[in-house]
PDB file of C-alpha atoms in Angstrom:
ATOM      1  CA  UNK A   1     -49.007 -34.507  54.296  1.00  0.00           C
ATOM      2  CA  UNK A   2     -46.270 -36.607  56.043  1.00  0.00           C
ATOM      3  CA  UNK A   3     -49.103 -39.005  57.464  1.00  0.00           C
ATOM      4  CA  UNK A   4     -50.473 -39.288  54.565  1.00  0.00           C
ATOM      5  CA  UNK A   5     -47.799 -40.036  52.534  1.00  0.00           C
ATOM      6  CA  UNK A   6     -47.064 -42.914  54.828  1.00  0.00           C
ATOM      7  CA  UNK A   7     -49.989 -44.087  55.407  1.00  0.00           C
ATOM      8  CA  UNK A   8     -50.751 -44.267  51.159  1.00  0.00           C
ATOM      9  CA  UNK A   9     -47.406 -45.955  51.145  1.00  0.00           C
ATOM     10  CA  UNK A  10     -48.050 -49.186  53.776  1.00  0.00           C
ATOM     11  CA  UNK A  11     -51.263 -49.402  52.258  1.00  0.00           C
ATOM     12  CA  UNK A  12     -50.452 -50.222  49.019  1.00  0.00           C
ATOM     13  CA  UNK A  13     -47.578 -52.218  50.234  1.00  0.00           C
ATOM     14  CA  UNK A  14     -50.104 -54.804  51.467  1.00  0.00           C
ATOM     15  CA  UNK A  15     -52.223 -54.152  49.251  1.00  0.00           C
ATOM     16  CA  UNK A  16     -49.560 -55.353  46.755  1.00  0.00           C
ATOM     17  CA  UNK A  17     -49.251 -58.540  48.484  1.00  0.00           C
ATOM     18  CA  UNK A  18     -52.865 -59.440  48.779  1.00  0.00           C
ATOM     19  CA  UNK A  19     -54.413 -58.152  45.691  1.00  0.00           C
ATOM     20  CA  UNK A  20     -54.223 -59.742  41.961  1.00  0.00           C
ATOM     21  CA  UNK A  21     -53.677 -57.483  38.927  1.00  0.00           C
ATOM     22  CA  UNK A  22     -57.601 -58.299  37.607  1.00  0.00           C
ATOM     23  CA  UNK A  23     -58.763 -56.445  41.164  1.00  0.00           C
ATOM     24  CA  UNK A  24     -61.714 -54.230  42.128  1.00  0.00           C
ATOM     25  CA  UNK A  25     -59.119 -51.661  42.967  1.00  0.00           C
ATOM     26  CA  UNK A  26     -59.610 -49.871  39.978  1.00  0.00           C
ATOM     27  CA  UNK A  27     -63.607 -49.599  39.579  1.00  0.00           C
ATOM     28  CA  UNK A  28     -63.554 -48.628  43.450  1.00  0.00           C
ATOM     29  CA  UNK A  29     -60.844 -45.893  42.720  1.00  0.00           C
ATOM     30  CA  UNK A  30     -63.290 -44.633  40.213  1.00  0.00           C
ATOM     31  CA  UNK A  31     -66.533 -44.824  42.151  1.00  0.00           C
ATOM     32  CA  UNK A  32     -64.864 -43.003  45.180  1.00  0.00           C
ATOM     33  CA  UNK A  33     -63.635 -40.208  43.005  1.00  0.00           C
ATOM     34  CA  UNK A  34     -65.551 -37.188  44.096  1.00  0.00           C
ATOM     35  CA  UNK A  35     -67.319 -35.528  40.674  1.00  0.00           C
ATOM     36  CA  UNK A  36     -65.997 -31.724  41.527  1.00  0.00           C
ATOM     37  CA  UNK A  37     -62.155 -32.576  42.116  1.00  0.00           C
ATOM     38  CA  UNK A  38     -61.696 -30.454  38.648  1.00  0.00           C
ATOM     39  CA  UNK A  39     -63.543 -28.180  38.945  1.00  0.00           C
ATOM     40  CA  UNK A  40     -62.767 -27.487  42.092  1.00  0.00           C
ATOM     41  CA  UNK A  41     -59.815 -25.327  41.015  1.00  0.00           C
ATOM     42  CA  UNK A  42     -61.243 -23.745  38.432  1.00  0.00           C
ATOM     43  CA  UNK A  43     -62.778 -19.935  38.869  1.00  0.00           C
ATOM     44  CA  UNK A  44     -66.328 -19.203  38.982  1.00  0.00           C
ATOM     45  CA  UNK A  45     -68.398 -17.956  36.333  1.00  0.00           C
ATOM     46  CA  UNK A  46     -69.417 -14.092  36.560  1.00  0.00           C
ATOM     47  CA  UNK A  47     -72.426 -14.130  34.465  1.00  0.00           C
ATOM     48  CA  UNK A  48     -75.734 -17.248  35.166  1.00  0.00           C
ATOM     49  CA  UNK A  49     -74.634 -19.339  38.375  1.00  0.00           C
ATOM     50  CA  UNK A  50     -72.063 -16.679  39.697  1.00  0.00           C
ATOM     51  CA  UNK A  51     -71.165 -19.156  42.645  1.00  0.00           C
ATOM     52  CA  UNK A  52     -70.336 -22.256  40.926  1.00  0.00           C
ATOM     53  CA  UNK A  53     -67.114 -22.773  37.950  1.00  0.00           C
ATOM     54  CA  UNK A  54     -68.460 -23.508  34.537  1.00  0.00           C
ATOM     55  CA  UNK A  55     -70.627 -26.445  33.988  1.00  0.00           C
ATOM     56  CA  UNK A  56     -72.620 -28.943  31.638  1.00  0.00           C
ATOM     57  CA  UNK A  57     -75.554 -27.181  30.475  1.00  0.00           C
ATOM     58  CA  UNK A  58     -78.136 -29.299  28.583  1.00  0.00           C
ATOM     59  CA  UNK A  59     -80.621 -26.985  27.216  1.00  0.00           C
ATOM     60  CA  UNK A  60     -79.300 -24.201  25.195  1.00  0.00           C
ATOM     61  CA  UNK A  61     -81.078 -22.860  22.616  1.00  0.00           C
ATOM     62  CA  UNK A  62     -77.998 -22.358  20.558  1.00  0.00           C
ATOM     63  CA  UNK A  63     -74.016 -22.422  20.859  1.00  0.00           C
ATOM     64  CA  UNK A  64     -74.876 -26.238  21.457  1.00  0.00           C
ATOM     65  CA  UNK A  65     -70.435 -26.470  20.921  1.00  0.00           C
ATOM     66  CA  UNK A  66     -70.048 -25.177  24.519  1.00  0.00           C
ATOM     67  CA  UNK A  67     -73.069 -27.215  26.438  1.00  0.00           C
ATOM     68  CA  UNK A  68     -70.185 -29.979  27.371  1.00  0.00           C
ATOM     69  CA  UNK A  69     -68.445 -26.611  29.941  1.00  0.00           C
ATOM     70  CA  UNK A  70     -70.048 -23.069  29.890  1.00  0.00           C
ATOM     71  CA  UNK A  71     -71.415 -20.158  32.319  1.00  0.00           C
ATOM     72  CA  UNK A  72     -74.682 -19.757  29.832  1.00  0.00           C
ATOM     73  CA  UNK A  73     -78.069 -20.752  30.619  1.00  0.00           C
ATOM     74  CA  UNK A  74     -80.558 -21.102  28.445  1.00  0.00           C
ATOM     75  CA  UNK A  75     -81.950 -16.610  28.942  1.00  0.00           C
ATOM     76  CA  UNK A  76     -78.468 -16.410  27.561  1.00  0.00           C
ATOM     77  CA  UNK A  77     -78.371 -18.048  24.191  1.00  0.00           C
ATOM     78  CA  UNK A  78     -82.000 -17.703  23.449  1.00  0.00           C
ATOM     79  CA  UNK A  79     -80.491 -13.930  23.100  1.00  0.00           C
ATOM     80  CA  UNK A  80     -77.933 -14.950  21.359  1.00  0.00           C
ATOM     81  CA  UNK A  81     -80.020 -17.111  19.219  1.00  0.00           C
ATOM     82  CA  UNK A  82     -82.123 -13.922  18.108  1.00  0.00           C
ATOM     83  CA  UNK A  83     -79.459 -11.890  17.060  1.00  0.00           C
ATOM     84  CA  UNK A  84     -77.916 -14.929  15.032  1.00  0.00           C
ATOM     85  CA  UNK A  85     -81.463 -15.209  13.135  1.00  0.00           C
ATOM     86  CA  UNK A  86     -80.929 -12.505  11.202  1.00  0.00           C
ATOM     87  CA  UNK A  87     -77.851 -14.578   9.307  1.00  0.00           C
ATOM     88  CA  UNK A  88     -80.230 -17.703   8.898  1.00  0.00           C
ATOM     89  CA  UNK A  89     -83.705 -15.507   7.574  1.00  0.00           C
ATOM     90  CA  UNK A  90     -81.345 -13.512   4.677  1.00  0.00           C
ATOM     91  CA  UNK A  91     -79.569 -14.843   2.467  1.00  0.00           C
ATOM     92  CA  UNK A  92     -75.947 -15.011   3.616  1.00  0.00           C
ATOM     93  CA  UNK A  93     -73.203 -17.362   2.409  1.00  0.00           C
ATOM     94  CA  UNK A  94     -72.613 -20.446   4.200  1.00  0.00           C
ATOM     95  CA  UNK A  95     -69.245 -19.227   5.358  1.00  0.00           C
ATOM     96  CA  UNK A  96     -70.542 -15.983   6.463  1.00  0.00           C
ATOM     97  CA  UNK A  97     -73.152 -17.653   8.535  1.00  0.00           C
ATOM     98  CA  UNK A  98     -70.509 -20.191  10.357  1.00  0.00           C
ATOM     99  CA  UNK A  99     -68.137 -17.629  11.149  1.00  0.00           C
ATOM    100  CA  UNK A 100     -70.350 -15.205  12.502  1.00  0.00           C
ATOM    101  CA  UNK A 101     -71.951 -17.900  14.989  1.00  0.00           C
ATOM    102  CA  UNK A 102     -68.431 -18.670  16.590  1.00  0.00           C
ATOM    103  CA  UNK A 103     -68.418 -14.767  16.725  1.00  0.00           C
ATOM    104  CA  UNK A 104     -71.511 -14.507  18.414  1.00  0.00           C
ATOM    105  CA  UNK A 105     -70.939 -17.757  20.310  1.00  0.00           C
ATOM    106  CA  UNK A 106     -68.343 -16.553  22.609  1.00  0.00           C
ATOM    107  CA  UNK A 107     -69.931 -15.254  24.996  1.00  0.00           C
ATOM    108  CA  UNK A 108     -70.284 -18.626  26.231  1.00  0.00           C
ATOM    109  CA  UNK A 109     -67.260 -19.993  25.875  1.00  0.00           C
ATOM    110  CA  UNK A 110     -65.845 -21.095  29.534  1.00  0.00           C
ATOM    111  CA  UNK A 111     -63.057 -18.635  29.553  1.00  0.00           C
ATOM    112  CA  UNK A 112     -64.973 -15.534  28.892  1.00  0.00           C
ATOM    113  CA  UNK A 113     -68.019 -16.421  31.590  1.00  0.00           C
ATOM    114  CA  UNK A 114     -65.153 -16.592  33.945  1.00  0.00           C
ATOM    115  CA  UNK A 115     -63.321 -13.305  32.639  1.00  0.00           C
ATOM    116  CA  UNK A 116     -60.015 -15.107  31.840  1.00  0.00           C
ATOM    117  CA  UNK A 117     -60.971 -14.028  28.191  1.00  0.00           C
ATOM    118  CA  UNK A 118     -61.591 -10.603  27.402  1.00  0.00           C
ATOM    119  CA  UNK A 119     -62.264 -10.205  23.967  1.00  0.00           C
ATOM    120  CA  UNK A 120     -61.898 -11.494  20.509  1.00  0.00           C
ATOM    121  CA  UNK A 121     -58.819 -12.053  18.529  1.00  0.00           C
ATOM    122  CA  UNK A 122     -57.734 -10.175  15.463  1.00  0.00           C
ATOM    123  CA  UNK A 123     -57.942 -12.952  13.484  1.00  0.00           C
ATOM    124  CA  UNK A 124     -61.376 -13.704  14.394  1.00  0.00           C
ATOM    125  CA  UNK A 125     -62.794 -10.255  13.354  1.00  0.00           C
ATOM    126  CA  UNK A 126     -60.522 -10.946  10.289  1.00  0.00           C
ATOM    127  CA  UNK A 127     -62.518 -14.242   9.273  1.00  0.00           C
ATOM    128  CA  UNK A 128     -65.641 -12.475  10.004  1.00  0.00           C
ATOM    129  CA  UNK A 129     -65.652  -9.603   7.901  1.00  0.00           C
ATOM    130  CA  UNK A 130     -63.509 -11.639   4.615  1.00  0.00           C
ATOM    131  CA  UNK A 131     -66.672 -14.232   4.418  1.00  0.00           C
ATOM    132  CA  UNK A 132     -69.549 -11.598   4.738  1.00  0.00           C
ATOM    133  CA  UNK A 133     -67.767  -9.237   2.768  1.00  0.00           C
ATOM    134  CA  UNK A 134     -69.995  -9.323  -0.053  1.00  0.00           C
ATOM    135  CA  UNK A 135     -72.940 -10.170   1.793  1.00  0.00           C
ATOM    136  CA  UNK A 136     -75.626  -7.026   1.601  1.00  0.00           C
ATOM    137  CA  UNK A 137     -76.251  -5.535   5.233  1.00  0.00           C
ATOM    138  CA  UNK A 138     -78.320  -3.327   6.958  1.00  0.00           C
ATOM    139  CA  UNK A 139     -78.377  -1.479  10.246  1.00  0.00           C
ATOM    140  CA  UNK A 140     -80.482  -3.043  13.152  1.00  0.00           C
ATOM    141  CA  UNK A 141     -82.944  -1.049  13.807  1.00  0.00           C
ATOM    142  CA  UNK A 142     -82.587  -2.174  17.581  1.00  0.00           C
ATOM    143  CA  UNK A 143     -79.117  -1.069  17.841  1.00  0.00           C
ATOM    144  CA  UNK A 144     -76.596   0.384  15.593  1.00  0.00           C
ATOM    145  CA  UNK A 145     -74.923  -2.845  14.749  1.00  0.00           C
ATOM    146  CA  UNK A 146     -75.027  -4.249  11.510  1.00  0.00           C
ATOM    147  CA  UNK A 147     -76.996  -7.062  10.555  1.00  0.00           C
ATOM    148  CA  UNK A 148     -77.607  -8.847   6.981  1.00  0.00           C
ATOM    149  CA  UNK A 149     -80.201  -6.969   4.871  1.00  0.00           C
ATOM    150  CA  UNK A 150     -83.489  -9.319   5.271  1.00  0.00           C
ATOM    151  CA  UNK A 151     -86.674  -8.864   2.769  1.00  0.00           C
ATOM    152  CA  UNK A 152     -88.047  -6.033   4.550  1.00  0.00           C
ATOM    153  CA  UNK A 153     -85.186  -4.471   4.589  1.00  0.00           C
ATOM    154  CA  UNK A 154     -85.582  -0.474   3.443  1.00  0.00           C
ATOM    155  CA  UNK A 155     -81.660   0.429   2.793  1.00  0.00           C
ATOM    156  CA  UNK A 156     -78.956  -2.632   1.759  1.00  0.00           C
ATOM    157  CA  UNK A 157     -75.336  -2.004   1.046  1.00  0.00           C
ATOM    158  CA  UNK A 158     -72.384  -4.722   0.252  1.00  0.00           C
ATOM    159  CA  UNK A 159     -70.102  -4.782   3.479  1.00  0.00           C
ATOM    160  CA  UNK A 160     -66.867  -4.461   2.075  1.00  0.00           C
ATOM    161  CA  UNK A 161     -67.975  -1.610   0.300  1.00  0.00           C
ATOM    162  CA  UNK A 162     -68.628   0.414   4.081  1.00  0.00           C
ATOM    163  CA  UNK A 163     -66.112  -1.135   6.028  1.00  0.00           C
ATOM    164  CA  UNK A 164     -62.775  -1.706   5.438  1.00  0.00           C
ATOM    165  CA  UNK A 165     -60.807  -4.203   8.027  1.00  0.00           C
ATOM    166  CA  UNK A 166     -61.718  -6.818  10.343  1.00  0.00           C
ATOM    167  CA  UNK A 167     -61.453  -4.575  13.315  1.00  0.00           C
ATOM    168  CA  UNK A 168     -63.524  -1.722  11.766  1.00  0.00           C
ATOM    169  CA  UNK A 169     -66.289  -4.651  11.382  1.00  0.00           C
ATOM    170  CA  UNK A 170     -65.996  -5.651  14.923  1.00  0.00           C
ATOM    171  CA  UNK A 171     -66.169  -2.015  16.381  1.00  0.00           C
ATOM    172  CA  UNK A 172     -69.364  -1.648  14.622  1.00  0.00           C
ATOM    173  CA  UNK A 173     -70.765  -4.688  16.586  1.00  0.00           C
ATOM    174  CA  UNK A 174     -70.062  -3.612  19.584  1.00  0.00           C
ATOM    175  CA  UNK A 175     -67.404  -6.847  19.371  1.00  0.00           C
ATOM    176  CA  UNK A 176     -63.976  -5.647  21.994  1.00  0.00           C
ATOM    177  CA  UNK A 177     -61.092  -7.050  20.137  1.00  0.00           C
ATOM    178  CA  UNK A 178     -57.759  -8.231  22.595  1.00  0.00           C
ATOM    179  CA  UNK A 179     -54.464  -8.135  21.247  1.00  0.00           C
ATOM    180  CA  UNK A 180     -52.834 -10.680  24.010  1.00  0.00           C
ATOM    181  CA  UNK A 181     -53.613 -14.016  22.598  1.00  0.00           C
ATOM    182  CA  UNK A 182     -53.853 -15.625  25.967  1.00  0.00           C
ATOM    183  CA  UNK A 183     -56.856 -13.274  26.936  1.00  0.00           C
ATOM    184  CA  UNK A 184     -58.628 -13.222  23.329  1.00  0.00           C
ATOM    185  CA  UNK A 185     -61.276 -16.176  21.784  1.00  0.00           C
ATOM    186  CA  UNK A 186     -59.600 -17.694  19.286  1.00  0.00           C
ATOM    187  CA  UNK A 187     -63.036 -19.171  18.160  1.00  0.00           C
ATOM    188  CA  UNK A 188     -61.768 -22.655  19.844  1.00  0.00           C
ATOM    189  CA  UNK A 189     -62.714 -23.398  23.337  1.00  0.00           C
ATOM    190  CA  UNK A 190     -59.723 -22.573  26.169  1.00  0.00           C
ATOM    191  CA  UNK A 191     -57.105 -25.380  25.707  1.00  0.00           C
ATOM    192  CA  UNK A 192     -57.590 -25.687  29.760  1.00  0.00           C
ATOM    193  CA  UNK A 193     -61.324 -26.384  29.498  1.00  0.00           C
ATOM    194  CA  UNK A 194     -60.806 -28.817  26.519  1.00  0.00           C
ATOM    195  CA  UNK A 195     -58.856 -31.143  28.470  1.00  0.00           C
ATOM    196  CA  UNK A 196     -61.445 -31.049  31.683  1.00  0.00           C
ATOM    197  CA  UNK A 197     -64.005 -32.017  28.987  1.00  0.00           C
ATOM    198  CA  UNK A 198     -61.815 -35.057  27.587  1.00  0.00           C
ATOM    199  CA  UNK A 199     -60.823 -35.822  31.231  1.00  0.00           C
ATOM    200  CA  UNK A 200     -65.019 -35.434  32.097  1.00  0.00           C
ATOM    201  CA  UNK A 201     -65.607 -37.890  29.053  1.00  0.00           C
ATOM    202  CA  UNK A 202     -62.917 -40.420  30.209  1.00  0.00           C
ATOM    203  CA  UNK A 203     -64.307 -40.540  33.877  1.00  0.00           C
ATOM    204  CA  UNK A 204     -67.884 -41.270  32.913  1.00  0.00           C
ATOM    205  CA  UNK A 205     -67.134 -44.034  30.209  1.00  0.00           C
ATOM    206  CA  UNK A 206     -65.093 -45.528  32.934  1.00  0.00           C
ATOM    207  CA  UNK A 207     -68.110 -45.259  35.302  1.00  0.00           C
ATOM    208  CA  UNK A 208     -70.588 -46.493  33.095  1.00  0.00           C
ATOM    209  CA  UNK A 209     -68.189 -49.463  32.062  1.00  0.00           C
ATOM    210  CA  UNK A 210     -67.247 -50.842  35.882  1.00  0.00           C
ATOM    211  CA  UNK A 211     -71.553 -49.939  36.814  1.00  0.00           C
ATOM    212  CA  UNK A 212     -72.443 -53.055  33.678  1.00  0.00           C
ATOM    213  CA  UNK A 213     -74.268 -55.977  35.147  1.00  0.00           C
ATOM    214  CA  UNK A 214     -71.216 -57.702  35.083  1.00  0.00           C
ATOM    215  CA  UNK A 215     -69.053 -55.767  37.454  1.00  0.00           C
ATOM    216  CA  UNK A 216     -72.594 -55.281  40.410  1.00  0.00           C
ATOM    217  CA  UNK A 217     -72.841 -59.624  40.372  1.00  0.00           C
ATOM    218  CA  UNK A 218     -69.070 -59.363  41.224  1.00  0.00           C
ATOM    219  CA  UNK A 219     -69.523 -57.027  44.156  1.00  0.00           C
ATOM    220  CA  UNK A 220     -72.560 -58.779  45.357  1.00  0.00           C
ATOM    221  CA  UNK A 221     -70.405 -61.831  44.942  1.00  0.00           C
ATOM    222  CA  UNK A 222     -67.306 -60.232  47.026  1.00  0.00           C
ATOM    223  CA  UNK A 223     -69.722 -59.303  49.738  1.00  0.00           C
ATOM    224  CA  UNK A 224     -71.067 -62.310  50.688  1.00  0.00           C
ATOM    225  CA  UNK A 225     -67.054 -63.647  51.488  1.00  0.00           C
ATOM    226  CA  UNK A 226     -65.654 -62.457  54.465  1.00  0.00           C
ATOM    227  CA  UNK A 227     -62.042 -62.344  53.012  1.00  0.00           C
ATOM    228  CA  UNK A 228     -62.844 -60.724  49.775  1.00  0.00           C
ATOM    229  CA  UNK A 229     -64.770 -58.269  52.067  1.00  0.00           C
ATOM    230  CA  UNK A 230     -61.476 -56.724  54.048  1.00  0.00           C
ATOM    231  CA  UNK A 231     -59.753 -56.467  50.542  1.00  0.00           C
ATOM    232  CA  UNK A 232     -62.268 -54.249  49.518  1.00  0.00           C
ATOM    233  CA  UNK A 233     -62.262 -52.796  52.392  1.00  0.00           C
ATOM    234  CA  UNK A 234     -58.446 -52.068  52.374  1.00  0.00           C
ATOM    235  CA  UNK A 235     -59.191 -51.217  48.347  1.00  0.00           C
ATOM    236  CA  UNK A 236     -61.601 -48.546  48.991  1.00  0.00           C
ATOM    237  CA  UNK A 237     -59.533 -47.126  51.978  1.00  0.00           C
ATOM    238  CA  UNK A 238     -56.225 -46.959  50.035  1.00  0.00           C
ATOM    239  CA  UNK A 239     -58.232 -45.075  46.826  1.00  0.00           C
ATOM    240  CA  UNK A 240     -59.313 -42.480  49.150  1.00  0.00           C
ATOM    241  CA  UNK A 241     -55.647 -42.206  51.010  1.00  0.00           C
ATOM    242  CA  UNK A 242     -54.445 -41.845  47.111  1.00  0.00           C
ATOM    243  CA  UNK A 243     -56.991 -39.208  46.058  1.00  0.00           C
ATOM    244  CA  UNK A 244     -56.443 -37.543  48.685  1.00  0.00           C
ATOM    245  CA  UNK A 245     -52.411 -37.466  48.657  1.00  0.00           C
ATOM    246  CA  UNK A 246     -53.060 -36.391  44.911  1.00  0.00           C
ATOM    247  CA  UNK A 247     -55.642 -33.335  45.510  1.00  0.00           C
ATOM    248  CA  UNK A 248     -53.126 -32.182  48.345  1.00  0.00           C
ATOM    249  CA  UNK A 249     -50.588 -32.392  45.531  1.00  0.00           C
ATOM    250  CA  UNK A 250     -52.687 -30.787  43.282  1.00  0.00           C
ATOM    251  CA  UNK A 251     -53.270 -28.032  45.192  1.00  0.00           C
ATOM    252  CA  UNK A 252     -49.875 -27.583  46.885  1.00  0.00           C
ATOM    253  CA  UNK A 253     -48.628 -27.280  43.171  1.00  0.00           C
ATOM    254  CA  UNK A 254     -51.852 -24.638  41.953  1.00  0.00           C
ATOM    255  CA  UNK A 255     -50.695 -22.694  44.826  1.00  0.00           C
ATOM    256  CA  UNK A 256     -46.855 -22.294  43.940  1.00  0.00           C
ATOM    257  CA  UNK A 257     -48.029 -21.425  40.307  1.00  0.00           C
ATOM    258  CA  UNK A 258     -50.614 -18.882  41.384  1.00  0.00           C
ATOM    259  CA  UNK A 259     -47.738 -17.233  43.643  1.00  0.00           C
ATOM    260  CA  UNK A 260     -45.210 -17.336  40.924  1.00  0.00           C
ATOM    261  CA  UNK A 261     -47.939 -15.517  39.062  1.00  0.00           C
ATOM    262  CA  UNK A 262     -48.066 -12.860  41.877  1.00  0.00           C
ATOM    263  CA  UNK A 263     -44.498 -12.063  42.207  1.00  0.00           C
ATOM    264  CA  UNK A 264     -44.777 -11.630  38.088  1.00  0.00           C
TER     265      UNK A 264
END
């Protein structure tokens, strides 16, 4: 780490003395970034890819919210999909309809495909069962959870008139509510995993910007000039001396917190 450090820090020292502000140090910092430094710390999913941390999934069938970071696959929500029909085929209230998706929906969320959420929160069940309180249900006749009454349906009642709380509603799903609002789904995606999206987002706009038409004629330019060519030489050699000072960092620091964890 000592190397390093001085190494990063002569580096840039010349590199402050050669380089202008409108360099290529910044597109080459970007390029050389490797794609899994986030995810790198994160924990692996226990249900789809068991050996890999959550990840962009493009073809869900449904719980499209989570396709930016989640351990689904498509087998998963295509299950989920069929047990949210029953809310589109009968007719439930619009409110009813959103808040049971979330519901249903969290299975996919990052957090609970790598167990670091557990359950749902009170207040979800509590949402749940106020908007489809006056909806008319049925029992599944797959399982013993209850689903809205459809047109086939043989025996109906009004919700609220069998159960009586949020939590009642959710034990009759089959739903585990958590009373630790660090381990429940708050029907939002983990805070964590919001900010490696936004991060994500940030990276590839930045990538897609400095890979324009523009930016490859300046390279090709810079190449064919032997000066140019050692300062983005040094450029490219310093980003990776810097990335790699910060995942040592990074991972010094992940370290101390998971021990501090430990010792709690």
């Amino acid at each position: 780490t000592e190397f390093i450090s001085r190494r990063r820090s002569s580096v840039l020292l010349l590199l402050s003395r050669k380089l202008r502000p409108r360099s290529l140090l910044l597109p080459l910092i970007l390029f050389a970034m490797p794609s899994s430094s986030i995810e790198s710390n994160l924990n692996t999913c226990r249900i789809g890819k068991t050996d890999s941390p959550p990840r962009r999934v493009e073809n869900l069938s449904y719980c499209q919210q989570f396709r930016k970071m989640t351990c689904c696959n498509k087998t998963h929500t295509d299950r989920l999909r069929r047990r949210a029909l029953t809310y589109f085929d009968a007719d439930v209230a619009d409110e009813c309809r959103n808040v049971a998706s979330k519901a249903l929906c969290s299975e996919c969320e990052p957090g609970f495909g790598t167990g670091e959420r557990t359950g749902l929160c009170q207040s979800v069940c509590d949402k749940w069962f106020a908007a489809c309180a006056d909806t008319m249900f049925t029992t599944s006749s797959i399982s013993s959870e209850y689903i809205p009454c459809a047109f086939n349906s043989m025996l109906c009642w009004r919700l609220g008139d069998v159960v009586s709380s949020g939590k009642d509603f959710c034990d009759k799903q089959g739903v585990k509510i958590v009373d630790d609002p660090t381990r429940c789904y708050d029907g939002q995606m983990h805070e964590k995993f919001r900010n490696i999206v936004r991060q994500q987002h940030k990276e590839s706009r930045a990538r897609s910007k400095f890979s324009s038409p523009r930016w490859a004629s300046m390279i090709r330019s810079v190449s064919r000039q032997p000066r140019k060519l050692a300062i983005l030489a040094i450029s490219i050699i310093a980003s990776s001396v810097f990335l790699l000072g910060l995942t040592c960092s990074s991972s010094n620091a992940s370290e101390r917190i998971h021990g501090n964890e430990a010792e709690r």
